[in-house]
Amino acid sequence: QVQLVESGGGSVQAGESLRLSCLASISNFALHSVAWFRQAPGRERAFVAGIAWRGGVTLHADPVKGRFTISRDNTKNTAFLEMDSLKPEDTAVYYCAVGLPIGSTAMRSIKAYPFWGRGTQVTVSS
């Protein structure tokens, strides 16, 4: 049974940093792409960042470019989202997802990921 467990969320002030982790219990984790999505109250779930199976290809959504960095450690079945210069508009539940998307368009799509964590809350106050 595949399980994804996010951790590292919390409440911070604007300008501060957080590092989210996603621990995956899945066979051949290294062969899967990993993505982070977020969902704010009353809004649809949105792509934040994705990283391909070897880690050589990463994508970041425009609102977080230059502030967030996705990475992975395949030896630990773990992916990370380093979030710097946080803004109040970053407040959301952050979800980790694992799948096999092909191409950058698919990497941004919720439909490409069959496995999801339960999410971790990030709250940024001004």
JSON list of C-alpha atoms in Angstrom, two decimals:
[
{"chain": "A", "resi": 1, "resn": "GLN", "atom": "CA", "xyz": [0.00, 0.00, 0.00]},
{"chain": "A", "resi": 2, "resn": "VAL", "atom": "CA", "xyz": [1.39, 3.35, -1.03]},
{"chain": "A", "resi": 3, "resn": "GLN", "atom": "CA", "xyz": [1.61, 6.01, 1.64]},
{"chain": "A", "resi": 4, "resn": "LEU", "atom": "CA", "xyz": [2.83, 9.58, 1.40]},
{"chain": "A", "resi": 5, "resn": "VAL", "atom": "CA", "xyz": [3.32, 11.52, 4.61]},
{"chain": "A", "resi": 6, "resn": "GLU", "atom": "CA", "xyz": [3.96, 15.25, 4.57]},
{"chain": "A", "resi": 7, "resn": "SER", "atom": "CA", "xyz": [5.56, 17.12, 7.44]},
{"chain": "A", "resi": 8, "resn": "GLY", "atom": "CA", "xyz": [7.13, 20.48, 8.18]},
{"chain": "A", "resi": 9, "resn": "GLY", "atom": "CA", "xyz": [4.12, 22.75, 7.92]},
{"chain": "A", "resi": 10, "resn": "GLY", "atom": "CA", "xyz": [3.35, 25.41, 10.49]},
{"chain": "A", "resi": 11, "resn": "SER", "atom": "CA", "xyz": [2.58, 29.05, 11.18]},
{"chain": "A", "resi": 12, "resn": "VAL", "atom": "CA", "xyz": [5.18, 31.69, 10.31]},
{"chain": "A", "resi": 13, "resn": "GLN", "atom": "CA", "xyz": [5.49, 35.40, 9.69]},
{"chain": "A", "resi": 14, "resn": "ALA", "atom": "CA", "xyz": [5.85, 36.83, 6.22]},
{"chain": "A", "resi": 15, "resn": "GLY", "atom": "CA", "xyz": [9.43, 36.66, 5.01]},
{"chain": "A", "resi": 16, "resn": "GLU", "atom": "CA", "xyz": [10.26, 33.54, 6.99]},
{"chain": "A", "resi": 17, "resn": "SER", "atom": "CA", "xyz": [11.04, 30.07, 5.69]},
{"chain": "A", "resi": 18, "resn": "LEU", "atom": "CA", "xyz": [9.71, 26.54, 6.01]},
{"chain": "A", "resi": 19, "resn": "ARG", "atom": "CA", "xyz": [10.90, 23.21, 4.68]},
{"chain": "A", "resi": 20, "resn": "LEU", "atom": "CA", "xyz": [8.30, 20.59, 3.84]},
{"chain": "A", "resi": 21, "resn": "SER", "atom": "CA", "xyz": [9.14, 16.90, 3.60]},
{"chain": "A", "resi": 22, "resn": "CYS", "atom": "CA", "xyz": [7.30, 14.07, 1.91]},
{"chain": "A", "resi": 23, "resn": "LEU", "atom": "CA", "xyz": [8.18, 10.54, 2.96]},
{"chain": "A", "resi": 24, "resn": "ALA", "atom": "CA", "xyz": [6.98, 7.96, 0.45]},
{"chain": "A", "resi": 25, "resn": "SER", "atom": "CA", "xyz": [6.43, 4.28, 1.08]},
{"chain": "A", "resi": 26, "resn": "ILE", "atom": "CA", "xyz": [6.35, 3.15, -2.51]},
{"chain": "A", "resi": 27, "resn": "SER", "atom": "CA", "xyz": [8.39, 0.65, -4.47]},
{"chain": "A", "resi": 28, "resn": "ASN", "atom": "CA", "xyz": [10.84, 2.17, -6.90]},
{"chain": "A", "resi": 29, "resn": "PHE", "atom": "CA", "xyz": [10.38, 5.68, -5.56]},
{"chain": "A", "resi": 30, "resn": "ALA", "atom": "CA", "xyz": [13.36, 6.78, -7.62]},
{"chain": "A", "resi": 31, "resn": "LEU", "atom": "CA", "xyz": [11.47, 5.96, -10.81]},
{"chain": "A", "resi": 32, "resn": "HIS", "atom": "CA", "xyz": [8.53, 8.25, -9.99]},
{"chain": "A", "resi": 33, "resn": "SER", "atom": "CA", "xyz": [8.08, 11.97, -10.34]},
{"chain": "A", "resi": 34, "resn": "VAL", "atom": "CA", "xyz": [7.06, 13.92, -7.26]},
{"chain": "A", "resi": 35, "resn": "ALA", "atom": "CA", "xyz": [5.05, 17.12, -7.09]},
{"chain": "A", "resi": 36, "resn": "TRP", "atom": "CA", "xyz": [3.76, 19.54, -4.53]},
{"chain": "A", "resi": 37, "resn": "PHE", "atom": "CA", "xyz": [0.32, 21.07, -4.86]},
{"chain": "A", "resi": 38, "resn": "ARG", "atom": "CA", "xyz": [-1.49, 23.48, -2.57]},
{"chain": "A", "resi": 39, "resn": "GLN", "atom": "CA", "xyz": [-5.07, 24.34, -1.85]},
{"chain": "A", "resi": 40, "resn": "ALA", "atom": "CA", "xyz": [-6.21, 27.52, -0.16]},
{"chain": "A", "resi": 41, "resn": "PRO", "atom": "CA", "xyz": [-9.72, 27.83, 1.33]},
{"chain": "A", "resi": 42, "resn": "GLY", "atom": "CA", "xyz": [-12.30, 28.27, -1.39]},
{"chain": "A", "resi": 43, "resn": "ARG", "atom": "CA", "xyz": [-9.81, 27.69, -4.17]},
{"chain": "A", "resi": 44, "resn": "GLU", "atom": "CA", "xyz": [-8.89, 24.78, -6.41]},
{"chain": "A", "resi": 45, "resn": "ARG", "atom": "CA", "xyz": [-5.83, 22.67, -5.78]},
{"chain": "A", "resi": 46, "resn": "ALA", "atom": "CA", "xyz": [-2.91, 24.17, -7.69]},
{"chain": "A", "resi": 47, "resn": "PHE", "atom": "CA", "xyz": [0.48, 22.96, -8.85]},
{"chain": "A", "resi": 48, "resn": "VAL", "atom": "CA", "xyz": [3.43, 24.37, -6.92]},
{"chain": "A", "resi": 49, "resn": "ALA", "atom": "CA", "xyz": [6.49, 22.40, -8.02]},
{"chain": "A", "resi": 50, "resn": "GLY", "atom": "CA", "xyz": [7.51, 19.08, -9.54]},
{"chain": "A", "resi": 51, "resn": "ILE", "atom": "CA", "xyz": [10.66, 17.05, -9.87]},
{"chain": "A", "resi": 52, "resn": "ALA", "atom": "CA", "xyz": [11.34, 14.26, -12.31]},
{"chain": "A", "resi": 53, "resn": "TRP", "atom": "CA", "xyz": [12.48, 10.80, -11.29]},
{"chain": "A", "resi": 54, "resn": "ARG", "atom": "CA", "xyz": [16.18, 11.50, -11.52]},
{"chain": "A", "resi": 55, "resn": "GLY", "atom": "CA", "xyz": [15.86, 14.96, -10.11]},
{"chain": "A", "resi": 56, "resn": "GLY", "atom": "CA", "xyz": [17.44, 16.56, -13.13]},
{"chain": "A", "resi": 57, "resn": "VAL", "atom": "CA", "xyz": [14.25, 18.26, -14.27]},
{"chain": "A", "resi": 58, "resn": "THR", "atom": "CA", "xyz": [12.30, 20.54, -11.97]},
{"chain": "A", "resi": 59, "resn": "LEU", "atom": "CA", "xyz": [9.34, 22.81, -12.56]},
{"chain": "A", "resi": 60, "resn": "HIS", "atom": "CA", "xyz": [8.09, 25.62, -10.35]},
{"chain": "A", "resi": 61, "resn": "ALA", "atom": "CA", "xyz": [4.86, 27.54, -10.72]},
{"chain": "A", "resi": 62, "resn": "ASP", "atom": "CA", "xyz": [5.26, 31.21, -11.53]},
{"chain": "A", "resi": 63, "resn": "PRO", "atom": "CA", "xyz": [3.99, 32.48, -8.13]},
{"chain": "A", "resi": 64, "resn": "VAL", "atom": "CA", "xyz": [6.77, 30.61, -6.31]},
{"chain": "A", "resi": 65, "resn": "LYS", "atom": "CA", "xyz": [9.67, 30.87, -8.74]},
{"chain": "A", "resi": 66, "resn": "GLY", "atom": "CA", "xyz": [12.78, 32.18, -7.05]},
{"chain": "A", "resi": 67, "resn": "ARG", "atom": "CA", "xyz": [11.32, 31.54, -3.58]},
{"chain": "A", "resi": 68, "resn": "PHE", "atom": "CA", "xyz": [10.52, 27.80, -3.47]},
{"chain": "A", "resi": 69, "resn": "THR", "atom": "CA", "xyz": [12.82, 24.94, -4.39]},
{"chain": "A", "resi": 70, "resn": "ILE", "atom": "CA", "xyz": [11.84, 21.31, -4.84]},
{"chain": "A", "resi": 71, "resn": "SER", "atom": "CA", "xyz": [14.39, 18.54, -4.32]},
{"chain": "A", "resi": 72, "resn": "ARG", "atom": "CA", "xyz": [14.52, 14.85, -3.53]},
{"chain": "A", "resi": 73, "resn": "ASP", "atom": "CA", "xyz": [16.69, 12.25, -1.84]},
{"chain": "A", "resi": 74, "resn": "ASN", "atom": "CA", "xyz": [16.02, 8.92, -3.48]},
{"chain": "A", "resi": 75, "resn": "THR", "atom": "CA", "xyz": [18.11, 7.10, -0.89]},
{"chain": "A", "resi": 76, "resn": "LYS", "atom": "CA", "xyz": [15.58, 8.16, 1.73]},
{"chain": "A", "resi": 77, "resn": "ASN", "atom": "CA", "xyz": [12.40, 7.98, -0.37]},
{"chain": "A", "resi": 78, "resn": "THR", "atom": "CA", "xyz": [11.86, 11.62, 0.50]},
{"chain": "A", "resi": 79, "resn": "ALA", "atom": "CA", "xyz": [11.07, 14.81, -1.39]},
{"chain": "A", "resi": 80, "resn": "PHE", "atom": "CA", "xyz": [11.38, 18.32, -0.06]},
{"chain": "A", "resi": 81, "resn": "LEU", "atom": "CA", "xyz": [9.97, 21.76, -0.69]},
{"chain": "A", "resi": 82, "resn": "GLU", "atom": "CA", "xyz": [12.14, 24.58, 0.61]},
{"chain": "A", "resi": 83, "resn": "MET", "atom": "CA", "xyz": [9.98, 27.69, 0.94]},
{"chain": "A", "resi": 84, "resn": "ASP", "atom": "CA", "xyz": [11.70, 31.02, 1.46]},
{"chain": "A", "resi": 85, "resn": "SER", "atom": "CA", "xyz": [10.40, 34.59, 1.61]},
{"chain": "A", "resi": 86, "resn": "LEU", "atom": "CA", "xyz": [6.93, 33.31, 2.44]},
{"chain": "A", "resi": 87, "resn": "LYS", "atom": "CA", "xyz": [3.96, 35.55, 1.77]},
{"chain": "A", "resi": 88, "resn": "PRO", "atom": "CA", "xyz": [0.44, 35.52, 3.23]},
{"chain": "A", "resi": 89, "resn": "GLU", "atom": "CA", "xyz": [-0.86, 34.35, -0.15]},
{"chain": "A", "resi": 90, "resn": "ASP", "atom": "CA", "xyz": [1.19, 31.16, 0.29]},
{"chain": "A", "resi": 91, "resn": "THR", "atom": "CA", "xyz": [-1.20, 30.11, 3.06]},
{"chain": "A", "resi": 92, "resn": "ALA", "atom": "CA", "xyz": [-2.71, 26.77, 2.08]},
{"chain": "A", "resi": 93, "resn": "VAL", "atom": "CA", "xyz": [-2.71, 23.05, 2.71]},
{"chain": "A", "resi": 94, "resn": "TYR", "atom": "CA", "xyz": [0.28, 21.60, 0.86]},
{"chain": "A", "resi": 95, "resn": "TYR", "atom": "CA", "xyz": [0.02, 18.13, -0.66]},
{"chain": "A", "resi": 96, "resn": "CYS", "atom": "CA", "xyz": [2.68, 15.78, -1.90]},
{"chain": "A", "resi": 97, "resn": "ALA", "atom": "CA", "xyz": [1.88, 13.62, -4.92]},
{"chain": "A", "resi": 98, "resn": "VAL", "atom": "CA", "xyz": [3.69, 10.81, -6.74]},
{"chain": "A", "resi": 99, "resn": "GLY", "atom": "CA", "xyz": [3.13, 9.62, -10.27]},
{"chain": "A", "resi": 100, "resn": "LEU", "atom": "CA", "xyz": [4.50, 9.05, -13.73]},
{"chain": "A", "resi": 101, "resn": "PRO", "atom": "CA", "xyz": [3.69, 12.17, -15.73]},
{"chain": "A", "resi": 102, "resn": "ILE", "atom": "CA", "xyz": [5.20, 12.47, -19.18]},
{"chain": "A", "resi": 103, "resn": "GLY", "atom": "CA", "xyz": [6.24, 15.95, -20.13]},
{"chain": "A", "resi": 104, "resn": "SER", "atom": "CA", "xyz": [6.05, 19.28, -18.38]},
{"chain": "A", "resi": 105, "resn": "THR", "atom": "CA", "xyz": [2.34, 19.81, -19.05]},
{"chain": "A", "resi": 106, "resn": "ALA", "atom": "CA", "xyz": [1.47, 16.51, -17.42]},
{"chain": "A", "resi": 107, "resn": "MET", "atom": "CA", "xyz": [3.75, 17.24, -14.50]},
{"chain": "A", "resi": 108, "resn": "ARG", "atom": "CA", "xyz": [1.53, 20.23, -13.66]},
{"chain": "A", "resi": 109, "resn": "SER", "atom": "CA", "xyz": [-1.69, 18.20, -13.85]},
{"chain": "A", "resi": 110, "resn": "ILE", "atom": "CA", "xyz": [-3.48, 16.76, -10.83]},
{"chain": "A", "resi": 111, "resn": "LYS", "atom": "CA", "xyz": [-4.65, 13.90, -13.03]},
{"chain": "A", "resi": 112, "resn": "ALA", "atom": "CA", "xyz": [-1.08, 12.66, -13.52]},
{"chain": "A", "resi": 113, "resn": "TYR", "atom": "CA", "xyz": [-0.69, 11.67, -9.87]},
{"chain": "A", "resi": 114, "resn": "PRO", "atom": "CA", "xyz": [-2.51, 8.62, -8.52]},
{"chain": "A", "resi": 115, "resn": "PHE", "atom": "CA", "xyz": [-0.93, 8.81, -5.07]},
{"chain": "A", "resi": 116, "resn": "TRP", "atom": "CA", "xyz": [-1.42, 11.66, -2.62]},
{"chain": "A", "resi": 117, "resn": "GLY", "atom": "CA", "xyz": [-0.60, 12.53, 0.95]},
{"chain": "A", "resi": 118, "resn": "ARG", "atom": "CA", "xyz": [-3.08, 14.01, 3.40]},
{"chain": "A", "resi": 119, "resn": "GLY", "atom": "CA", "xyz": [-1.48, 17.43, 3.37]},
{"chain": "A", "resi": 120, "resn": "THR", "atom": "CA", "xyz": [0.21, 19.76, 5.80]},
{"chain": "A", "resi": 121, "resn": "GLN", "atom": "CA", "xyz": [-1.04, 23.23, 6.72]},
{"chain": "A", "resi": 122, "resn": "VAL", "atom": "CA", "xyz": [1.12, 26.27, 6.03]},
{"chain": "A", "resi": 123, "resn": "THR", "atom": "CA", "xyz": [-0.07, 29.58, 7.45]},
{"chain": "A", "resi": 124, "resn": "VAL", "atom": "CA", "xyz": [1.75, 32.83, 6.77]},
{"chain": "A", "resi": 125, "resn": "SER", "atom": "CA", "xyz": [0.73, 35.95, 8.64]},
{"chain": "A", "resi": 126, "resn": "SER", "atom": "CA", "xyz": [1.60, 39.51, 7.70]}
]
